[in-house]
Amino acid sequence: KTKVFGSADPALTFTASGLIGSDSLTGALSRRSGESAGSYEILIGTLLAGSNYTLSYTGASLEVTAANLISSSINISGPFTYYYDGTAKNHTASASGVSGFSYTYSGAAPDTYGPTPNAPINVGNYKVTVSSNDPNYSGSKEVSFSITPVPVSVVAAGKTKAFGSA
């Protein structure tokens, strides 16, 4: 059986062979406890066949898969236009219930950069892809940002010289 993280357990069902007439099993299967993404053993639980039978059980597992994290639920820090200042332009992300994210930076056309986990420093057009690294959630979001040149003012200093001199 499988279920998505955060959802209810499916019914733990079984098939039985060897019962005679209208005889049936009573009780229910159970499973190892836990809700995080992973595999949980399905156990015989309270299942009984009665005194006329010797019960043989072959187990199975319940797989809890990561829930889909839609991009609109991921909040990425801004601003998304920066002036060059010689420092890396790291981003942070958050989403309700998600324990952490990984970041991949790359250039946006025509700029070439990465992909790399290192945030860019220099002037250019970039994008950051934020991906959940929480085993219970699977999803990502991409945003674009730019680093623009810093305006620099240059004022020439006036000079004088005598005719014929350097």
mmCIF file of C-alpha atoms in Angstrom:
data_model
loop_
_atom_site.group_PDB
_atom_site.id
_atom_site.type_symbol
_atom_site.label_atom_id
_atom_site.label_comp_id
_atom_site.label_asym_id
_atom_site.label_seq_id
_atom_site.Cartn_x
_atom_site.Cartn_y
_atom_site.Cartn_z
ATOM 1 C CA LYS A 1 0.000 0.000 0.000
ATOM 2 C CA THR A 2 1.055 3.620 -0.440
ATOM 3 C CA LYS A 3 -0.040 6.973 0.881
ATOM 4 C CA VAL A 4 1.123 10.560 0.565
ATOM 5 C CA PHE A 5 2.683 12.262 3.596
ATOM 6 C CA GLY A 6 -0.037 13.973 5.645
ATOM 7 C CA SER A 7 -2.914 11.879 4.305
ATOM 8 C CA ALA A 8 -4.902 9.172 6.087
ATOM 9 C CA ASP A 9 -3.746 5.563 5.991
ATOM 10 C CA PRO A 10 -5.390 3.384 3.352
ATOM 11 C CA ALA A 11 -7.306 0.336 4.505
ATOM 12 C CA LEU A 12 -4.872 -2.493 5.218
ATOM 13 C CA THR A 13 -6.359 -5.376 3.269
ATOM 14 C CA PHE A 14 -5.363 -8.998 2.699
ATOM 15 C CA THR A 15 -6.318 -12.142 0.879
ATOM 16 C CA ALA A 16 -6.665 -15.492 2.608
ATOM 17 C CA SER A 17 -6.683 -18.989 1.191
ATOM 18 C CA GLY A 18 -7.317 -22.366 2.792
ATOM 19 C CA LEU A 19 -10.440 -21.487 4.768
ATOM 20 C CA ILE A 20 -13.212 -24.068 4.602
ATOM 21 C CA GLY A 21 -16.865 -23.305 3.991
ATOM 22 C CA SER A 22 -18.020 -20.054 5.544
ATOM 23 C CA ASP A 23 -15.076 -19.824 7.957
ATOM 24 C CA SER A 24 -13.397 -16.421 7.987
ATOM 25 C CA LEU A 25 -10.639 -14.488 9.657
ATOM 26 C CA THR A 26 -11.336 -11.997 12.431
ATOM 27 C CA GLY A 27 -9.380 -8.941 13.544
ATOM 28 C CA ALA A 28 -7.344 -6.511 11.524
ATOM 29 C CA LEU A 29 -3.844 -5.894 10.233
ATOM 30 C CA SER A 30 -1.757 -3.119 11.801
ATOM 31 C CA ARG A 31 1.435 -1.318 10.835
ATOM 32 C CA ARG A 32 4.596 0.030 12.403
ATOM 33 C CA SER A 33 4.049 3.549 13.672
ATOM 34 C CA GLY A 34 5.386 6.624 11.887
ATOM 35 C CA GLU A 35 4.145 9.269 9.493
ATOM 36 C CA SER A 36 7.297 10.612 7.800
ATOM 37 C CA ALA A 37 8.131 9.566 4.241
ATOM 38 C CA GLY A 38 9.518 6.040 4.277
ATOM 39 C CA SER A 39 8.559 2.391 4.491
ATOM 40 C CA TYR A 40 6.542 0.906 7.360
ATOM 41 C CA GLU A 41 6.014 -2.820 7.879
ATOM 42 C CA ILE A 42 2.413 -4.091 7.767
ATOM 43 C CA LEU A 43 1.959 -6.473 10.704
ATOM 44 C CA ILE A 44 -0.448 -9.331 11.400
ATOM 45 C CA GLY A 45 -2.054 -7.181 14.114
ATOM 46 C CA THR A 46 -5.092 -8.847 15.718
ATOM 47 C CA LEU A 47 -5.845 -11.140 12.760
ATOM 48 C CA LEU A 48 -7.015 -14.614 13.906
ATOM 49 C CA ALA A 49 -8.126 -17.736 12.036
ATOM 50 C CA GLY A 50 -9.597 -19.700 14.941
ATOM 51 C CA SER A 51 -8.502 -22.935 16.606
ATOM 52 C CA ASN A 52 -9.109 -25.068 13.499
ATOM 53 C CA TYR A 53 -6.345 -23.327 11.553
ATOM 54 C CA THR A 54 -2.652 -22.568 11.797
ATOM 55 C CA LEU A 55 -2.207 -19.049 10.505
ATOM 56 C CA SER A 56 0.747 -18.337 8.244
ATOM 57 C CA TYR A 57 1.382 -14.663 7.522
ATOM 58 C CA THR A 58 3.375 -13.011 4.751
ATOM 59 C CA GLY A 59 3.850 -9.331 5.472
ATOM 60 C CA ALA A 60 4.023 -6.311 3.214
ATOM 61 C CA SER A 61 4.785 -2.625 3.686
ATOM 62 C CA LEU A 62 3.107 0.747 3.607
ATOM 63 C CA GLU A 63 5.123 3.321 1.653
ATOM 64 C CA VAL A 64 4.656 6.936 2.705
ATOM 65 C CA THR A 65 5.677 9.162 -0.198
ATOM 66 C CA ALA A 66 6.603 12.847 -0.152
ATOM 67 C CA ALA A 67 3.736 15.310 -0.492
ATOM 68 C CA ASN A 68 3.774 17.630 -3.508
ATOM 69 C CA LEU A 69 4.845 21.129 -2.529
ATOM 70 C CA ILE A 70 3.294 23.549 -5.029
ATOM 71 C CA SER A 71 5.532 26.443 -6.027
ATOM 72 C CA SER A 72 3.033 29.084 -4.883
ATOM 73 C CA SER A 73 3.438 27.866 -1.290
ATOM 74 C CA ILE A 74 7.201 28.545 -1.355
ATOM 75 C CA ASN A 75 8.174 32.056 -0.274
ATOM 76 C CA ILE A 76 11.545 33.299 -1.560
ATOM 77 C CA SER A 77 13.221 36.361 -0.092
ATOM 78 C CA GLY A 78 13.674 39.471 -2.238
ATOM 79 C CA PRO A 79 14.420 42.059 -3.557
ATOM 80 C CA PHE A 80 14.992 40.748 -7.026
ATOM 81 C CA THR A 81 16.976 43.679 -8.376
ATOM 82 C CA TYR A 82 20.265 44.373 -6.655
ATOM 83 C CA TYR A 83 23.090 46.831 -7.226
ATOM 84 C CA TYR A 84 26.552 45.357 -7.459
ATOM 85 C CA ASP A 85 28.266 45.647 -4.070
ATOM 86 C CA GLY A 86 30.881 42.890 -4.207
ATOM 87 C CA THR A 87 28.848 40.431 -2.093
ATOM 88 C CA ALA A 88 26.995 37.251 -3.013
ATOM 89 C CA LYS A 89 23.234 37.622 -3.514
ATOM 90 C CA ASN A 90 21.977 34.680 -1.444
ATOM 91 C CA HIS A 91 18.283 33.956 -1.134
ATOM 92 C CA THR A 92 16.274 32.258 1.584
ATOM 93 C CA ALA A 93 13.035 30.343 1.256
ATOM 94 C CA SER A 94 10.314 29.114 3.553
ATOM 95 C CA ALA A 95 7.095 27.127 3.363
ATOM 96 C CA SER A 96 4.770 26.015 6.100
ATOM 97 C CA GLY A 97 5.913 22.720 7.640
ATOM 98 C CA VAL A 98 8.971 22.350 5.403
ATOM 99 C CA SER A 99 12.263 21.889 7.242
ATOM 100 C CA GLY A 100 14.672 23.234 4.628
ATOM 101 C CA PHE A 101 15.619 24.038 1.067
ATOM 102 C CA SER A 102 18.563 23.777 -1.287
ATOM 103 C CA TYR A 103 19.470 26.547 -3.745
ATOM 104 C CA THR A 104 20.828 26.372 -7.279
ATOM 105 C CA TYR A 105 21.933 29.545 -9.070
ATOM 106 C CA SER A 106 22.346 29.860 -12.823
ATOM 107 C CA GLY A 107 22.654 32.563 -15.427
ATOM 108 C CA ALA A 108 19.656 33.768 -17.385
ATOM 109 C CA ALA A 109 20.232 34.462 -21.083
ATOM 110 C CA PRO A 110 22.494 35.972 -22.242
ATOM 111 C CA ASP A 111 24.518 35.557 -19.025
ATOM 112 C CA THR A 112 26.313 32.278 -18.319
ATOM 113 C CA TYR A 113 26.667 31.150 -14.718
ATOM 114 C CA GLY A 114 26.454 27.773 -12.948
ATOM 115 C CA PRO A 115 24.417 25.873 -12.165
ATOM 116 C CA THR A 116 25.980 26.077 -8.724
ATOM 117 C CA PRO A 117 24.908 26.364 -5.083
ATOM 118 C CA ASN A 118 27.040 29.527 -4.877
ATOM 119 C CA ALA A 119 25.125 32.790 -5.233
ATOM 120 C CA PRO A 120 26.450 35.195 -7.881
ATOM 121 C CA ILE A 121 28.351 38.395 -7.110
ATOM 122 C CA ASN A 122 28.834 40.132 -10.460
ATOM 123 C CA VAL A 123 26.478 42.144 -12.659
ATOM 124 C CA GLY A 124 24.137 39.967 -14.728
ATOM 125 C CA ASN A 125 20.782 38.250 -15.053
ATOM 126 C CA TYR A 126 20.271 35.158 -12.925
ATOM 127 C CA LYS A 127 17.731 32.699 -11.638
ATOM 128 C CA VAL A 128 17.609 30.764 -8.393
ATOM 129 C CA THR A 129 15.867 27.417 -8.120
ATOM 130 C CA VAL A 130 14.748 26.611 -4.599
ATOM 131 C CA SER A 131 14.062 22.902 -3.952
ATOM 132 C CA SER A 132 12.692 21.243 -0.852
ATOM 133 C CA ASN A 133 15.249 19.046 0.886
ATOM 134 C CA ASP A 134 12.660 17.912 3.431
ATOM 135 C CA PRO A 135 12.029 14.184 2.819
ATOM 136 C CA ASN A 136 8.299 14.714 3.435
ATOM 137 C CA TYR A 137 7.847 17.310 0.670
ATOM 138 C CA SER A 138 8.826 17.354 -2.976
ATOM 139 C CA GLY A 139 8.739 20.578 -4.986
ATOM 140 C CA SER A 140 10.625 23.605 -6.198
ATOM 141 C CA LYS A 141 10.251 27.187 -7.341
ATOM 142 C CA GLU A 142 12.356 29.310 -9.681
ATOM 143 C CA VAL A 143 12.644 33.088 -9.665
ATOM 144 C CA SER A 144 14.725 35.493 -11.721
ATOM 145 C CA PHE A 145 16.792 38.348 -10.369
ATOM 146 C CA SER A 146 19.432 40.739 -11.608
ATOM 147 C CA ILE A 147 22.499 42.472 -10.325
ATOM 148 C CA THR A 148 22.849 45.885 -11.949
ATOM 149 C CA PRO A 149 25.938 48.077 -12.331
ATOM 150 C CA VAL A 150 26.615 50.698 -9.685
ATOM 151 C CA PRO A 151 26.556 54.227 -11.119
ATOM 152 C CA VAL A 152 30.005 55.762 -10.781
ATOM 153 C CA SER A 153 30.535 59.505 -11.230
ATOM 154 C CA VAL A 154 33.826 60.690 -12.665
ATOM 155 C CA VAL A 155 34.795 64.354 -12.421
ATOM 156 C CA ALA A 156 37.917 65.396 -14.237
ATOM 157 C CA ALA A 157 40.274 67.683 -12.313
ATOM 158 C CA GLY A 158 40.984 70.957 -14.123
ATOM 159 C CA LYS A 159 44.688 71.630 -14.847
ATOM 160 C CA THR A 160 46.738 74.398 -16.415
ATOM 161 C CA LYS A 161 50.067 74.434 -18.217
ATOM 162 C CA ALA A 162 52.301 76.965 -19.859
ATOM 163 C CA PHE A 163 52.660 76.940 -23.630
ATOM 164 C CA GLY A 164 55.353 74.490 -24.717
ATOM 165 C CA SER A 165 55.590 72.689 -21.360
ATOM 166 C CA ALA A 166 54.639 69.085 -20.715
#
